[in-house]
Amino acid sequence: MSQVQPQGQTKKLRQPIVVVLGHVDHGKTSLLDKIRSTAIAAREAGGITQHIGASIVPSAVIEKISEPLKKIVPIKLAIPGLLFIDTPGHELFSNLRKRGGSIADFAILVIDVTKGLQDQTFEAIDLLKSRKVPFLIAANKIDRLPGWESNPDQPFVVSYQNQSRRAKEELERVIYGIIVTKFSELGFQTELYTKIKDFTKTVAIVPVSAKTGEGIPDLLAVLAGLTQQYLKNRLIFAEGPAKGSVLEVKEAEGLGTVIDTIIYDGIIRVGDIIVLNGKNGPIITNVRSLLMPAPLSDLRAKGTRFVNVSEVYAAAGVRIAAPDLENALAGSSIYVANSVEEANELSKTLQSEVKELIFKADKDGIIIKADTLGTLEALIEAFKRMNIPIRVADIGNISKSDVLEASLTAKKNRSLGVIIAFNVKILPEAEAELANSNVKVIQNNIIYHLIEEYENWSENLKREELQKELDSLIRPGKFKILPGYVFRRSDPAIVGVEVNGGIIKPGYPLINEKGKELGRIMAIKDKDKSLEFAKVGQAVAISIEGKILIGRHANEGDEIYTDVPLEHAMKLVSQFKNVISNDELLTLKEIAEIKKNSGFKEYNLLLSKIKDILDKKINS
Ligand code: GDP
């Protein structure tokens, strides 16, 4: 690295880009708000600088806030500050992409200490892993631990010393009993930041409260310390043309379509040639204006004022106005080019980047439609992790051809005849096609909900299919003909019975204790009501059609069995062994013995399977 630096000059570092991720309600927004308000309170040190989609906390502010920690975290900052992405969450983070990684340098994974790791925590860990982003854990809401006495805005280490034994023990229980244990199951070593010797091997846990501000000094000091020490090479500022990522594509009054970008390297100037991905291929255009929020304006309030600037240095969040941005894609990389030739070269790189994400494969699989490259990529990764094949991945609304593709798949495999739609609409002609198909559309604007809904839906489908299969089988059942309840002797025979094993249904073929076939159950009635089935313990009337004459083939007091075909029985003891009851299993055993004794040797294998299952049940 040193040879590219002019001699005698120290390398200039840019601000690390920091994102906040975690499960809903664990305190991501509150934590960002608290960091901002703490920084603003340190006004004489410079407060914060507002960018588009991001805020910068300058080093002087970090040093002032973490002053009381000097002994524990001795920092002399070489980075100019930290750039926090203002909107927390996985959707925006997904758009901070660059090939094979993220433009985010570091992440804060927020975990509510009263809840522990939840679904989106795991999703965040997967995302961070796949984008190779280092992170620390903010163990949030420590003020809610039983017995915790709040010390507003104090460093965690100071507040901790003031706590009772009980509160300290509660904190230990969460940190070691939950966080450290769970993360080690996931293959991460984690530890309270004050006890870490080697930060390259261990993920730091920083206890904080986004409500009282306790731990915010520690959080800022650890973030700044870690990023400048371990990410130095990544943070060396190049004086060259800018590189960045498109966070959002928006309509702005008087400006047309604009793009909100995060620039992670170099410089961008008004008039520069820029290259980025669009819906119909790469876009090459010229920067018409660069906009930043006017100082002291509140970005959340409506009517934020913007100022025009002539150039912007990384790291920064900046709004770019330029012609031809109508089709720009959020999640795309954006590059400044020195010449038209260079722009053409860069557009080739961008095109290949998109090819990996937007594809159509000739195989059975789900269809994914998303509004940005980032969310499309995150969904592709998530479904690949679940080993779900993908047929089409594309940007844009759901079209008729998407539905046709999905219905082709649905015919072969229902569980893959699905369209996963992130923040896109269903076009009217697709709507009409959907009405005639059995394609399932799952729409949501939260990645995690899409995945959860798909999982629930496909599990339900599996359950339904299994139930259908089970319903098609003849199941084991036996009953006794009650003495004095023979209403008719044949054609059909009508008798009162008590079911004393398994289940019986109309249509089931019957045998007697010797294995002789007796005909089929026509109907089951309880008084005048027809029943679809009768189970062990029920007394009902049944009619039997076929070769049965009461008095000759069967008598009052006899036990009659259902004639379970071997193929059905084998399915019951393999596919459905966890579904059928012990009572059914024992009845099946009796039936198998009757069949074996009447000459069907092949029932021997069934008997040994039943024995295995019964043995296992007894042992457990
Ligand atoms: P997000 O969904 O992760 O962005 O979570 P929010 O920041 O919206 O917080 C969810 C809820 O938890 C809100 O009611 C917050 O006021 C509350 N909350 C967040 N951080 C803390 C904290 O440190 N202590 C307490 N007591 N409440 C908190």
XYZ file of C-alpha atoms and ligand atoms in Angstrom:
648
model
C 0.000 0.000 0.000
C 2.706 2.475 0.977
C 4.172 2.780 -2.530
C 0.985 4.352 -3.844
C 1.161 7.062 -1.193
C 3.210 10.183 -1.816
C 6.228 10.057 0.474
C 6.060 11.763 3.809
C 2.282 11.898 3.733
C 0.093 9.786 6.016
C -2.720 7.863 4.449
C -6.033 9.621 4.686
C -8.890 7.462 5.953
C -12.558 7.903 5.232
C -15.465 7.328 7.628
C -16.438 3.658 8.040
C -20.025 2.993 6.895
C -22.036 1.488 9.743
C -25.450 -0.211 9.514
C -27.865 -1.317 12.218
C -29.629 -4.670 11.914
C -31.709 -6.888 14.194
C -35.151 -8.288 14.955
C -38.170 -5.999 14.841
C -38.713 -4.036 18.082
C -35.290 -4.862 19.495
C -34.494 -1.122 19.364
C -32.668 -0.392 16.081
C -34.424 2.925 15.425
C -34.194 3.988 19.068
C -30.488 3.217 19.135
C -29.795 5.302 16.020
C -31.899 8.125 17.460
C -29.983 7.940 20.719
C -26.611 8.004 18.955
C -27.727 11.064 16.970
C -29.141 12.920 19.972
C -26.077 12.126 22.075
C -23.890 13.461 19.274
C -26.015 16.582 18.870
C -25.739 17.224 22.611
C -21.953 17.288 22.216
C -22.491 20.397 20.122
C -19.326 22.296 20.906
C -17.379 19.337 19.520
C -19.207 19.590 16.204
C -22.467 17.678 16.617
C -23.400 15.588 13.624
C -23.423 16.184 9.870
C -26.609 15.214 8.114
C -26.293 13.397 4.788
C -28.819 11.811 2.475
C -29.870 8.563 4.156
C -27.011 8.808 6.628
C -25.510 10.824 9.492
C -21.864 11.390 10.244
C -20.653 11.501 13.829
C -17.253 13.232 13.634
C -14.231 11.927 15.525
C -14.065 14.932 17.840
C -17.587 14.080 19.017
C -16.750 10.402 19.515
C -13.634 11.359 21.494
C -15.605 13.753 23.680
C -18.439 11.305 24.384
C -16.074 8.446 25.171
C -13.674 10.584 27.227
C -14.639 8.831 30.515
C -13.535 5.528 28.958
C -10.013 6.687 28.172
C -8.458 4.098 30.448
C -10.338 1.154 28.920
C -10.539 2.188 25.296
C -7.554 4.462 24.703
C -8.426 5.921 21.355
C -6.702 8.488 19.258
C -8.825 8.499 16.189
C -7.347 8.428 12.713
C -10.712 8.013 11.013
C -12.599 11.296 10.492
C -15.752 9.871 12.097
C -18.445 7.235 11.574
C -21.121 7.288 8.887
C -24.330 5.711 10.156
C -26.962 4.623 7.637
C -30.140 6.250 9.012
C -32.706 3.592 8.090
C -32.094 0.367 9.957
C -33.146 -3.008 8.642
C -32.405 -5.719 6.196
C -34.147 -4.251 3.156
C -32.018 -1.127 2.893
C -28.900 -2.984 3.963
C -29.466 -5.342 1.030
C -29.141 -2.401 -1.339
C -25.743 -1.424 0.024
C -24.344 -4.163 -2.152
C -21.287 -4.517 -4.235
C -20.111 -7.639 -5.993
C -19.366 -10.359 -3.469
C -19.986 -8.146 -0.504
C -21.345 -4.962 0.935
C -20.290 -1.354 0.954
C -21.190 -1.358 4.648
C -17.929 -1.663 6.534
C -19.365 -2.677 9.859
C -22.689 -3.587 11.444
C -24.340 -3.202 14.816
C -26.505 -6.246 15.497
C -29.098 -5.166 18.054
C -30.394 -7.819 20.438
C -33.049 -7.080 23.067
C -31.701 -8.593 26.298
C -35.235 -9.367 27.467
C -35.915 -11.415 24.305
C -32.622 -12.897 23.127
C -32.036 -14.025 19.533
C -35.193 -14.108 17.387
C -35.962 -14.966 13.758
C -34.695 -11.747 12.185
C -31.575 -11.891 14.355
C -30.733 -15.154 12.616
C -31.638 -13.673 9.246
C -29.305 -10.733 9.970
C -26.468 -13.084 10.922
C -26.955 -14.969 7.639
C -26.947 -11.699 5.674
C -23.817 -10.435 7.437
C -22.076 -13.740 6.868
C -22.919 -13.892 3.189
C -21.890 -10.264 2.615
C -18.801 -10.705 4.817
C -19.553 -7.723 7.054
C -17.925 -7.712 10.509
C -20.189 -6.738 13.387
C -20.566 -6.169 17.094
C -23.559 -7.011 19.251
C -25.424 -4.202 20.999
C -27.138 -5.969 23.907
C -29.968 -3.429 24.168
C -32.564 -2.521 26.830
C -30.312 -3.252 29.813
C -32.452 -0.722 31.728
C -35.197 -3.361 31.685
C -33.160 -6.038 33.438
C -34.642 -6.869 36.866
C -33.048 -4.683 39.523
C -31.121 -2.488 37.070
C -30.580 1.071 38.352
C -30.281 3.483 35.452
C -27.386 5.906 35.174
C -28.405 7.983 32.162
C -25.778 8.568 29.469
C -23.039 6.922 31.509
C -20.603 4.472 29.985
C -21.677 0.903 30.604
C -18.562 0.185 32.672
C -19.406 3.053 35.031
C -23.077 2.144 35.336
C -22.195 -1.531 35.873
C -20.094 -0.685 38.938
C -23.152 0.975 40.516
C -25.383 -2.079 40.115
C -26.570 -4.501 42.786
C -25.370 -8.090 42.768
C -28.737 -9.198 41.472
C -28.670 -6.864 38.457
C -25.117 -7.933 37.652
C -26.152 -11.569 37.809
C -29.128 -10.915 35.525
C -26.833 -9.310 32.968
C -24.381 -12.221 33.184
C -27.241 -14.650 32.714
C -28.295 -12.968 29.484
C -24.801 -12.422 28.108
C -23.341 -15.836 28.872
C -26.444 -17.978 29.281
C -28.091 -16.749 26.098
C -25.986 -14.634 23.739
C -22.594 -16.342 24.073
C -24.169 -19.821 24.086
C -26.370 -19.248 21.060
C -23.617 -17.623 19.035
C -21.219 -20.443 19.789
C -23.807 -22.855 18.377
C -23.683 -20.705 15.235
C -19.900 -20.895 15.110
C -19.078 -17.447 16.546
C -17.005 -16.680 19.592
C -18.524 -13.725 21.439
C -17.599 -11.978 24.699
C -18.302 -8.862 26.720
C -16.117 -6.219 25.060
C -14.198 -5.358 28.246
C -12.882 -8.925 28.456
C -11.771 -9.448 24.879
C -8.058 -9.980 24.229
C -8.134 -10.558 20.473
C -10.840 -8.661 18.639
C -10.054 -10.429 15.354
C -11.320 -13.712 16.786
C -14.116 -12.572 19.053
C -17.290 -10.635 18.368
C -17.702 -7.849 20.940
C -20.848 -7.568 23.051
C -21.601 -4.014 24.192
C -24.478 -3.681 26.696
C -26.520 -0.536 26.015
C -29.833 1.143 26.621
C -31.225 3.143 23.718
C -33.627 4.634 26.258
C -31.290 5.900 28.978
C -28.165 6.252 26.842
C -26.138 3.970 29.076
C -23.422 2.268 27.044
C -23.573 4.706 24.110
C -20.028 5.998 24.915
C -18.760 2.395 24.935
C -20.567 1.602 21.691
C -19.066 4.567 19.842
C -15.581 3.956 21.237
C -15.606 0.260 20.333
C -17.012 0.953 16.858
C -14.413 3.604 16.118
C -11.569 1.605 17.648
C -12.406 -1.626 15.846
C -13.014 -0.127 12.440
C -9.902 2.009 12.355
C -7.684 -0.743 13.669
C -8.921 -3.685 11.627
C -10.385 -2.149 8.481
C -7.646 0.377 7.761
C -6.878 -0.896 4.250
C -10.521 -0.798 3.318
C -10.822 2.753 4.584
C -7.889 4.368 2.756
C -9.376 7.236 0.800
C -8.618 7.277 -2.913
C -8.603 10.687 -4.592
C -10.016 9.055 -7.731
C -13.463 8.803 -9.307
C -16.288 7.907 -6.935
C -17.725 4.460 -6.309
C -20.978 3.925 -4.517
C -24.278 2.191 -4.265
C -27.810 3.310 -5.144
C -29.906 3.146 -1.973
C -33.195 4.436 -3.330
C -34.697 5.740 -6.549
C -37.170 8.603 -5.965
C -39.249 11.272 -7.611
C -38.237 14.741 -6.439
C -40.269 17.849 -7.138
C -38.754 19.907 -9.926
C -35.922 17.434 -10.466
C -37.665 14.361 -11.908
C -36.223 10.993 -10.940
C -33.262 11.247 -8.579
C -31.101 8.624 -6.906
C -30.087 8.586 -3.260
C -26.625 7.087 -3.063
C -23.972 6.174 -0.567
C -20.476 6.938 -1.860
C -17.788 4.730 -0.287
C -14.738 5.797 -2.248
C -13.391 8.737 -4.248
C -14.950 12.020 -5.322
C -18.051 12.854 -7.357
C -18.498 16.272 -9.043
C -21.260 18.013 -10.937
C -20.819 17.248 -14.659
C -19.143 13.851 -14.030
C -20.088 10.875 -16.182
C -21.825 8.242 -14.054
C -22.651 4.608 -14.847
C -25.267 2.501 -13.054
C -27.670 -0.338 -13.712
C -31.168 0.302 -15.021
C -34.176 -1.913 -15.700
C -33.287 -2.080 -19.395
C -29.525 -2.300 -19.045
C -26.770 0.029 -17.817
C -27.371 3.794 -17.826
C -24.613 6.235 -18.722
C -25.418 9.862 -17.912
C -23.982 13.110 -16.520
C -24.479 14.495 -13.013
C -26.713 17.544 -13.269
C -26.721 18.365 -9.568
C -25.586 16.990 -6.233
C -27.840 17.629 -3.262
C -27.221 17.493 0.455
C -29.608 18.347 3.307
C -29.248 21.955 4.432
C -27.451 22.122 7.795
C -29.714 21.708 10.842
C -32.680 20.463 8.855
C -34.545 17.533 10.297
C -34.682 14.830 7.660
C -37.801 13.291 9.118
C -39.750 16.519 8.980
C -41.554 17.178 5.726
C -40.049 19.833 3.512
C -36.401 19.143 4.212
C -34.345 21.816 2.536
C -31.536 20.771 0.254
C -28.474 22.620 -0.880
C -26.578 22.178 -4.117
C -22.931 21.255 -3.754
C -20.310 21.035 -6.462
C -18.453 17.983 -5.180
C -18.733 15.249 -2.552
C -16.008 13.132 -0.921
C -16.412 9.592 0.382
C -17.825 8.501 2.681
C -21.063 10.324 2.033
C -24.759 10.055 1.375
C -25.747 12.255 -1.559
C -28.771 12.743 -3.820
C -27.912 12.830 -7.513
C -30.070 14.470 -10.176
C -29.284 13.542 -13.776
C -31.111 12.860 -17.051
C -32.284 9.312 -17.869
C -32.617 8.023 -14.304
C -36.268 6.910 -14.707
C -35.254 3.258 -14.971
C -32.446 3.325 -12.403
C -32.288 0.302 -10.128
C -31.859 0.559 -6.388
C -29.147 -1.800 -5.205
C -27.015 -1.096 -8.256
C -23.392 -0.048 -7.995
C -22.675 3.442 -9.281
C -19.335 4.533 -10.710
C -17.890 7.816 -11.923
C -16.066 7.348 -15.236
C -13.161 9.500 -16.487
C -14.132 9.123 -20.122
C -16.822 7.719 -22.385
C -14.581 4.697 -23.131
C -14.185 4.014 -19.457
C -17.941 4.386 -19.005
C -18.515 1.738 -21.669
C -16.072 -0.615 -19.941
C -17.761 -0.064 -16.580
C -21.165 -0.683 -18.082
C -19.953 -4.151 -19.127
C -18.923 -4.909 -15.553
C -22.314 -3.724 -14.352
C -24.109 -5.861 -16.894
C -22.378 -9.018 -15.767
C -23.210 -8.163 -12.175
C -26.883 -8.109 -13.076
C -26.727 -11.351 -15.036
C -25.935 -13.222 -11.845
C -29.078 -11.888 -10.229
C -31.605 -11.638 -13.035
C -31.928 -15.037 -14.623
C -34.258 -17.599 -16.062
C -33.385 -21.253 -15.623
C -34.911 -24.178 -17.427
C -35.914 -26.130 -14.348
C -38.773 -26.457 -11.902
C -38.504 -23.810 -9.255
C -40.099 -20.781 -7.651
C -40.289 -17.313 -9.185
C -38.862 -14.322 -7.345
C -39.837 -10.762 -8.271
C -38.400 -7.788 -6.389
C -38.166 -4.039 -6.847
C -34.438 -3.659 -6.235
C -31.287 -5.606 -7.000
C -30.448 -5.745 -3.310
C -33.693 -7.313 -2.168
C -33.657 -9.676 -5.157
C -30.171 -10.806 -4.167
C -31.129 -11.237 -0.505
C -34.146 -13.356 -1.499
C -32.143 -15.492 -3.930
C -29.613 -16.155 -1.173
C -32.292 -16.952 1.408
C -34.137 -19.434 -0.823
C -30.880 -21.046 -1.925
C -30.010 -21.552 1.731
C -33.290 -23.427 2.145
C -32.428 -25.544 -0.934
C -35.469 -24.268 -2.812
C -34.815 -24.241 -6.571
C -35.408 -20.965 -8.455
C -36.732 -20.857 -12.008
C -36.946 -17.083 -12.529
C -35.420 -14.162 -10.602
C -36.304 -10.737 -11.949
C -36.969 -7.079 -11.198
C -40.438 -5.623 -11.735
C -44.154 -6.303 -11.380
C -45.735 -9.746 -11.722
C -46.586 -10.309 -15.389
C -48.767 -12.812 -17.190
C -45.702 -14.737 -18.296
C -44.561 -15.100 -14.664
C -47.911 -16.698 -13.857
C -47.686 -19.008 -16.888
C -44.192 -20.137 -15.882
C -45.300 -20.739 -12.304
C -48.378 -22.687 -13.343
C -46.211 -24.982 -15.509
C -44.181 -25.768 -12.425
C -47.269 -26.056 -10.204
C -48.594 -28.838 -12.416
C -45.523 -30.913 -11.644
C -44.842 -29.754 -8.110
C -47.419 -27.674 -6.249
C -44.955 -26.474 -3.621
C -42.790 -24.794 -6.278
C -45.654 -23.162 -8.188
C -45.107 -19.974 -6.233
C -44.331 -16.349 -7.000
C -42.449 -14.545 -4.238
C -43.046 -10.827 -4.631
C -41.116 -8.164 -2.753
C -42.613 -4.684 -3.012
C -44.031 -5.241 -6.529
C -47.579 -5.294 -7.911
C -49.589 -7.834 -9.852
C -50.315 -6.525 -13.373
C -54.001 -6.726 -14.444
C -53.470 -9.390 -17.134
C -51.497 -11.464 -14.617
C -54.391 -11.102 -12.175
C -56.751 -12.640 -14.765
C -54.352 -15.514 -15.452
C -53.947 -16.162 -11.732
C -57.680 -16.659 -11.304
C -57.495 -19.743 -13.581
C -54.391 -21.279 -12.110
C -53.312 -22.862 -8.856
C -50.294 -20.596 -8.547
C -49.648 -19.163 -5.102
C -48.496 -15.542 -4.841
C -46.779 -14.424 -1.655
C -46.402 -10.647 -1.394
C -44.703 -8.676 1.350
C -42.360 -5.753 1.910
C -40.331 -7.463 4.606
C -37.898 -10.156 3.467
C -38.316 -12.156 6.622
C -42.104 -12.256 6.335
C -41.876 -13.527 2.752
C -39.697 -16.411 3.833
C -41.836 -17.171 6.860
C -45.047 -17.116 4.783
C -43.515 -19.410 2.180
C -42.421 -21.865 4.849
C -45.855 -21.892 6.491
C -47.612 -22.293 3.176
C -45.418 -25.142 1.961
C -45.661 -26.931 5.309
C -49.462 -26.665 5.199
C -49.429 -27.981 1.666
C -47.280 -30.937 2.713
C -49.607 -31.616 5.624
C -52.669 -31.475 3.343
C -51.080 -33.802 0.821
C -50.096 -36.223 3.554
C -53.635 -36.146 4.956
C -55.043 -36.815 1.493
C -52.755 -39.781 1.099
C -53.682 -41.047 4.557
C -57.378 -40.673 3.730
C -56.892 -42.836 0.638
C -55.562 -45.749 2.692
C -57.586 -48.555 4.261
C -56.702 -48.346 7.921
C -56.764 -51.014 10.609
C -60.007 -51.391 12.550
C -61.978 -54.091 14.333
C -65.433 -54.380 15.824
C -67.628 -56.836 17.661
C -71.148 -57.738 16.483
C -73.268 -57.001 19.515
C -75.478 -59.928 20.610
C -79.152 -59.166 20.043
C -78.372 -56.444 17.476
C -78.682 -58.277 14.175
C -81.294 -56.293 12.237
C -80.882 -58.033 8.905
C -78.825 -61.130 8.008
C -77.767 -60.293 4.440
C -78.021 -58.150 1.277
C -77.015 -56.027 3.020
C -76.434 -57.334 6.534
C -77.296 -54.725 9.159
C -75.821 -55.090 12.629
C -75.130 -53.124 15.764
C -71.397 -53.129 16.593
C -68.886 -51.776 19.029
C -65.614 -50.617 17.547
C -62.901 -52.053 19.771
C -59.796 -51.173 17.806
C -58.629 -48.593 15.237
C -61.043 -46.929 12.871
C -63.685 -48.043 10.350
C -65.099 -46.180 7.354
C -67.707 -46.885 4.651
C -66.024 -48.714 1.767
C -63.583 -50.689 3.898
C -63.343 -54.427 3.028
C -63.740 -56.843 5.938
C -62.398 -60.236 7.068
C -63.272 -62.504 9.973
C -60.868 -63.926 12.582
C -59.877 -66.705 10.166
C -59.037 -64.292 7.388
C -62.124 -65.034 5.290
C -63.387 -62.120 3.169
C -66.804 -60.850 4.234
C -67.697 -57.964 1.910
C -67.551 -54.201 2.456
C -68.967 -51.646 4.853
C -71.724 -49.757 3.040
C -72.708 -47.215 5.652
C -72.176 -46.374 9.291
C -75.007 -44.860 11.290
C -75.508 -43.503 14.743
C -79.286 -43.557 15.157
C -80.374 -41.844 11.921
C -77.184 -39.961 11.318
C -74.712 -41.232 8.696
C -71.106 -41.154 9.869
C -67.929 -40.832 7.831
C -66.066 -42.987 10.295
C -66.294 -44.629 13.711
C -63.421 -44.951 16.159
C -62.495 -47.240 19.006
C -65.097 -47.069 21.789
C -68.030 -46.056 19.552
C -71.195 -48.184 19.296
C -72.836 -47.787 15.886
C -74.993 -49.581 13.319
C -73.353 -50.684 10.079
C -74.544 -52.169 6.844
C -72.335 -54.706 5.045
C -72.699 -55.546 1.368
C -71.281 -58.622 -0.355
C -70.532 -62.189 0.748
C -71.906 -62.178 4.208
C -74.703 -64.080 5.800
C -74.964 -63.563 9.522
C -75.261 -66.959 11.139
C -73.037 -68.652 8.576
C -69.978 -66.390 7.876
C -70.145 -64.463 11.085
C -72.115 -64.696 14.315
C -73.246 -62.438 17.095
C -70.301 -61.737 19.384
C -67.705 -62.319 16.609
C -64.842 -59.928 15.939
C -64.570 -58.574 12.419
C -61.485 -56.823 11.022
C -60.773 -54.439 8.185
C -58.840 -56.101 5.369
C -55.813 -53.822 5.140
C -53.905 -54.415 1.877
C -50.189 -55.027 2.435
C -49.224 -51.941 0.393
C -51.431 -49.707 2.564
C -50.117 -51.307 5.752
C -46.498 -50.732 4.700
C -47.246 -47.044 4.093
C -48.871 -46.787 7.510
C -45.782 -48.133 9.266
C -43.281 -46.080 7.270
C -44.615 -42.708 6.044
C -47.271 -42.460 8.751
C -45.603 -44.189 11.661
C -45.659 -40.974 13.677
C -49.293 -40.300 12.855
C -51.075 -43.556 13.631
C -52.066 -44.280 17.212
C -50.826 -47.171 19.352
C -54.304 -48.591 19.270
C -54.280 -48.644 15.450
C -50.825 -50.205 15.449
C -51.929 -52.999 17.795
C -55.002 -53.632 15.657
C -52.798 -53.763 12.565
C -50.630 -56.341 14.337
C -53.669 -58.555 14.909
C -54.747 -58.178 11.273
C -51.246 -59.003 10.028
C -51.216 -62.153 12.153
C -54.615 -63.245 10.785
C -53.391 -62.651 7.224
C -50.123 -64.497 7.860
C -51.945 -67.468 9.409
C -54.303 -67.641 6.461
C -51.382 -68.117 4.090
C -50.099 -64.602 3.262
C -46.424 -65.039 4.216
C -45.488 -61.594 2.972
C -47.172 -60.123 6.086
C -44.124 -61.355 8.066
C -42.079 -58.317 7.065
C -44.930 -56.067 8.192
C -45.050 -57.841 11.546
C -41.350 -57.277 12.163
C -41.736 -53.576 11.288
C -44.633 -53.235 13.715
C -42.554 -54.935 16.388
C -39.674 -52.461 15.806
C -41.987 -49.482 16.172
C -43.629 -50.874 19.307
C -40.196 -51.643 20.847
C -39.025 -48.089 20.139
C -42.184 -46.674 21.696
C -41.720 -48.767 24.816
C -38.059 -47.729 25.130
C -38.779 -44.040 24.779
P -36.891 -1.421 15.971
O -38.122 -2.064 15.416
O -35.782 -2.418 16.162
O -36.426 -0.213 15.230
O -37.260 -0.999 17.466
P -37.652 0.452 18.047
O -36.454 1.318 18.129
O -38.829 0.958 17.322
O -38.033 0.039 19.546
C -39.093 -0.821 19.849
C -39.657 -0.482 21.207
O -38.688 -0.741 22.207
C -40.063 0.972 21.348
O -41.224 1.030 22.127
C -38.882 1.585 22.090
O -39.253 2.690 22.849
C -38.436 0.440 22.973
N -36.999 0.497 23.286
C -35.988 0.534 22.399
N -34.801 0.535 23.047
C -35.079 0.498 24.370
C -34.271 0.453 25.571
O -33.045 0.448 25.551
N -34.945 0.381 26.756
C -36.297 0.353 26.827
N -36.853 0.279 28.044
N -37.069 0.389 25.736
C -36.483 0.462 24.524
